[in-house]
Tab-separated table of C-alpha atoms in Angstrom:
chain	number	residue	atom	x	y	z
F	1468	MET	CA	0.007	-0.006	-0.002
F	1469	ILE	CA	1.368	3.396	-0.988
F	1470	ALA	CA	1.063	6.087	1.687
F	1471	THR	CA	-0.625	9.261	0.577
F	1472	PRO	CA	0.699	12.492	2.125
F	1473	ARG	CA	-1.740	13.818	4.688
F	1474	THR	CA	-3.158	17.212	3.854
F	1475	PRO	CA	-3.760	19.163	7.043
F	1476	SER	CA	-7.264	20.452	7.588
F	1477	PRO	CA	-7.490	24.261	7.386
F	1478	GLN	CA	-6.739	26.185	10.554
F	1479	ALA	CA	-6.067	29.798	11.466
F	1480	VAL	CA	-4.024	31.640	14.064
F	1481	LEU	CA	-4.622	35.191	15.191
F	1482	ILE	CA	-1.363	36.737	16.393
F	1483	THR	CA	-2.536	39.436	18.779
F	1484	GLY	CA	-1.073	41.812	21.340
F	1485	THR	CA	-0.710	45.456	22.050
F	1486	VAL	CA	0.449	48.017	19.521
F	1487	GLY	CA	4.191	47.776	18.789
F	1488	VAL	CA	4.633	44.227	20.060
F	1489	GLY	CA	5.449	42.868	16.594
F	1490	LYS	CA	2.232	41.183	15.376
F	1491	THR	CA	2.653	41.974	11.696
F	1492	SER	CA	6.370	41.196	11.534
F	1493	VAL	CA	5.854	37.904	13.345
F	1494	ALA	CA	2.936	36.944	11.115
F	1495	ASP	CA	5.016	37.615	7.996
F	1496	THR	CA	7.832	35.419	9.410
F	1497	VAL	CA	5.400	32.648	10.337
F	1498	GLY	CA	4.286	32.794	6.686
F	1499	ASP	CA	7.903	32.525	5.575
F	1500	ARG	CA	8.431	29.434	7.745
F	1501	LEU	CA	5.269	27.804	6.396
F	1502	ALA	CA	6.417	28.521	2.821
F	1503	GLU	CA	9.828	26.985	3.566
F	1504	ALA	CA	8.061	23.866	4.777
F	1505	GLY	CA	5.801	23.748	1.719
F	1506	VAL	CA	2.597	24.448	3.677
F	1507	PRO	CA	-0.019	26.347	1.626
F	1508	HIS	CA	-1.069	29.429	3.584
F	1509	GLY	CA	-2.177	33.026	3.535
F	1510	VAL	CA	-1.070	35.926	5.728
F	1511	VAL	CA	-3.514	38.741	6.522
F	1512	ASP	CA	-2.963	42.049	8.320
F	1513	LEU	CA	-6.385	42.714	9.820
F	1514	ASP	CA	-5.715	46.439	10.156
F	1515	ARG	CA	-5.577	46.698	6.359
F	1516	LEU	CA	-8.926	44.951	5.955
F	1517	CYS	CA	-10.783	47.630	7.880
F	1518	GLN	CA	-8.881	50.685	6.733
F	1519	VAL	CA	-11.658	52.664	5.123
F	1520	TRP	CA	-12.644	56.270	5.573
F	1521	PRO	CA	-15.113	57.487	6.403
F	1522	ALA	CA	-16.420	54.683	8.590
F	1523	PRO	CA	-19.831	53.406	7.532
F	1524	ALA	CA	-22.773	54.744	9.509
F	1525	GLY	CA	-23.214	52.828	12.733
F	1526	ASP	CA	-19.809	51.107	12.462
F	1527	PRO	CA	-17.290	53.621	13.785
F	1528	PHE	CA	-14.475	51.041	14.121
F	1529	ASN	CA	-15.240	49.359	10.769
F	1530	SER	CA	-15.983	46.040	12.491
F	1531	ARG	CA	-18.567	44.953	9.955
F	1532	VAL	CA	-16.249	45.909	7.116
F	1533	LEU	CA	-13.457	43.877	8.720
F	1534	LEU	CA	-15.608	40.766	9.101
F	1535	ARG	CA	-16.953	40.958	5.540
F	1536	ASN	CA	-13.434	41.329	4.198
F	1537	VAL	CA	-12.104	38.499	6.394
F	1538	ARG	CA	-14.852	36.243	5.104
F	1539	ALA	CA	-14.029	37.103	1.471
F	1540	VAL	CA	-10.235	36.888	1.841
F	1541	ALA	CA	-10.324	33.660	3.850
F	1542	GLY	CA	-12.655	32.092	1.326
F	1543	THR	CA	-10.426	33.130	-1.541
F	1544	TYR	CA	-7.284	31.816	0.190
F	1545	LEU	CA	-8.928	28.504	1.129
F	1546	GLU	CA	-10.261	28.041	-2.397
F	1547	ALA	CA	-6.717	28.624	-3.661
F	1548	GLY	CA	-5.519	25.779	-1.460
F	1549	ALA	CA	-4.356	27.491	1.730
F	1550	ARG	CA	-4.320	25.133	4.726
F	1551	ARG	CA	-3.154	27.721	7.238
F	1552	LEU	CA	-4.324	31.293	7.679
F	1553	VAL	CA	-2.022	33.582	9.679
F	1554	LEU	CA	-3.670	36.764	10.901
F	1555	ALA	CA	-2.098	39.757	12.592
F	1556	GLY	CA	-4.483	41.965	14.569
F	1557	VAL	CA	-6.296	42.654	17.770
F	1558	ALA	CA	-9.408	41.058	19.230
F	1559	GLU	CA	-10.378	42.824	22.467
F	1560	SER	CA	-13.078	40.359	23.603
F	1561	ARG	CA	-14.153	36.724	23.296
F	1562	ASP	CA	-17.116	37.955	21.238
F	1563	GLU	CA	-14.718	39.509	18.733
F	1564	VAL	CA	-12.773	36.219	18.591
F	1565	ARG	CA	-16.015	34.252	17.989
F	1566	ALA	CA	-17.084	36.644	15.236
F	1567	LEU	CA	-13.648	36.389	13.588
F	1568	ALA	CA	-13.664	32.570	13.775
F	1569	GLU	CA	-17.111	32.505	12.233
F	1570	ALA	CA	-15.990	34.792	9.385
F	1571	LEU	CA	-12.950	32.604	8.782
F	1572	GLY	CA	-14.973	29.409	8.733
F	1573	VAL	CA	-12.053	27.359	10.152
F	1574	PRO	CA	-10.764	26.614	13.674
F	1575	LEU	CA	-8.988	29.676	15.130
F	1576	THR	CA	-6.271	29.733	17.766
F	1577	VAL	CA	-5.396	33.078	19.387
F	1578	CYS	CA	-1.718	33.565	20.261
F	1579	ARG	CA	-0.861	36.693	22.177
F	1580	LEU	CA	2.570	38.281	21.872
F	1581	GLU	CA	3.614	39.810	25.152
F	1582	ALA	CA	6.478	42.188	25.903
F	1583	ARG	CA	7.347	44.550	28.703
F	1584	LEU	CA	5.750	47.930	28.048
F	1585	ALA	CA	9.127	49.674	28.302
F	1586	VAL	CA	10.368	47.591	25.377
F	1587	VAL	CA	7.164	48.117	23.366
F	1588	ARG	CA	7.479	51.862	23.899
F	1589	GLU	CA	11.112	51.791	22.697
F	1590	ARG	CA	9.938	50.126	19.494
F	1591	LEU	CA	7.135	52.670	19.103
F	1592	ARG	CA	9.545	55.567	19.558
F	1593	ALA	CA	11.727	54.158	16.782
F	1594	ARG	CA	8.747	53.440	14.505
F	1595	HIS	CA	7.137	56.885	14.968
F	1596	ALA	CA	10.274	59.019	15.226
F	1597	ASP	CA	8.952	61.371	12.527
F	1598	ASP	CA	5.314	61.295	13.681
F	1599	PRO	CA	4.907	62.956	17.104
F	1600	ASP	CA	1.092	62.790	17.054
F	1601	GLY	CA	1.107	59.116	16.052
F	1602	LEU	CA	3.771	58.386	18.670
F	1603	ARG	CA	1.731	60.002	21.401
F	1604	TRP	CA	-1.404	58.042	20.421
F	1605	HIS	CA	0.498	54.725	20.183
F	1606	LEU	CA	2.307	55.250	23.491
F	1607	ASP	CA	-1.012	55.908	25.260
F	1608	ARG	CA	-2.740	53.013	23.471
F	1609	SER	CA	0.025	50.483	24.238
F	1610	GLY	CA	-0.658	50.445	27.996
F	1611	GLU	CA	-4.432	50.769	27.540
F	1612	LEU	CA	-4.642	47.887	25.084
F	1613	ALA	CA	-2.319	45.656	27.163
F	1614	GLY	CA	-4.698	46.174	30.089
F	1615	ILE	CA	-7.760	45.379	27.928
F	1616	LEU	CA	-6.128	42.168	26.691
F	1617	ASP	CA	-5.075	41.189	30.218
F	1618	ALA	CA	-8.649	41.535	31.421
F	1619	ALA	CA	-10.291	39.942	28.373
F	1620	HIS	CA	-8.330	36.640	28.386
F	1621	VAL	CA	-8.781	36.202	24.622
F	1622	ALA	CA	-5.596	34.226	24.040
F	1623	ASP	CA	-5.334	30.421	23.880
F	1624	CYS	CA	-1.556	30.711	24.267
F	1625	SER	CA	1.075	33.401	24.576
F	1626	VAL	CA	4.650	34.007	23.524
F	1627	ASP	CA	7.166	36.340	25.155
F	1628	ALA	CA	8.413	38.810	22.553
F	1629	THR	CA	10.367	41.080	24.903
F	1630	ARG	CA	13.950	40.325	23.843
F	1631	ARG	CA	13.645	37.618	21.187
F	1632	THR	CA	14.240	38.194	17.489
F	1633	VAL	CA	11.264	38.187	15.151
F	1634	THR	CA	12.389	34.737	13.868
F	1635	GLU	CA	12.589	33.358	17.409
F	1636	VAL	CA	9.141	34.702	18.220
F	1637	ALA	CA	7.680	33.262	15.005
F	1638	GLU	CA	9.148	29.844	15.784
F	1639	ALA	CA	7.713	30.082	19.325
F	1640	VAL	CA	4.289	30.929	17.865
F	1641	LEU	CA	4.474	27.880	15.584
F	1642	ARG	CA	5.293	25.665	18.588
F	1643	ALA	CA	2.584	27.253	20.761
F	1644	VAL	CA	-0.152	26.626	18.203
F	1645	GLY	CA	1.093	23.134	17.339
F	1646	TRP	CA	2.179	23.921	13.784
F	1647	ASP	CA	5.898	23.380	14.355
F	1648	GLY	CA	5.737	19.862	12.895
F	1649	LEU	CA	4.386	21.332	9.679
F	1650	ALA	CA	6.806	24.185	9.501
F	1651	SER	CA	10.215	22.693	10.154
F	1652	PRO	CA	12.498	24.018	7.454
F	1653	PRO	CA	13.801	21.333	5.076
F	1654	VAL	CA	17.178	19.879	5.950
């Protein structure tokens, strides 16, 4: 009997955390690791899927726009053969996680990146060096959002991103969500 390679069932991970913790960079690197391992996948920055102005009436944070776009993009990626969906973004409540999972249509694991606020704020200062208004907003939001996420308990697992490289954090995310067997780089 000839063994047929097992195709993994579709799954998704939401890489979440406060602003400046590295969600998008880590999601991109997780995607790179999956590509190296030959795992069909898609990477999605949720902030980009709800970036519309002005916000539709009754939806000041573009939540409905986000969920419609997630549904469309996830469907397109899955139809194209993706077996893993890697999302970077924030879900501030279990209700938001449920809505996101429903829009994706596949099992969703939430992995929170955590880092000391002093380190996050260093990163934000570097990122917004030429944008004092943006820096001020992000510095204020970093502590506020970390507190919201602490209280909401939305994560299924977490990874310390304080002093690790982006690659080290991405590999820790893959281990935390159980995808490390799929994403071991070829020898």
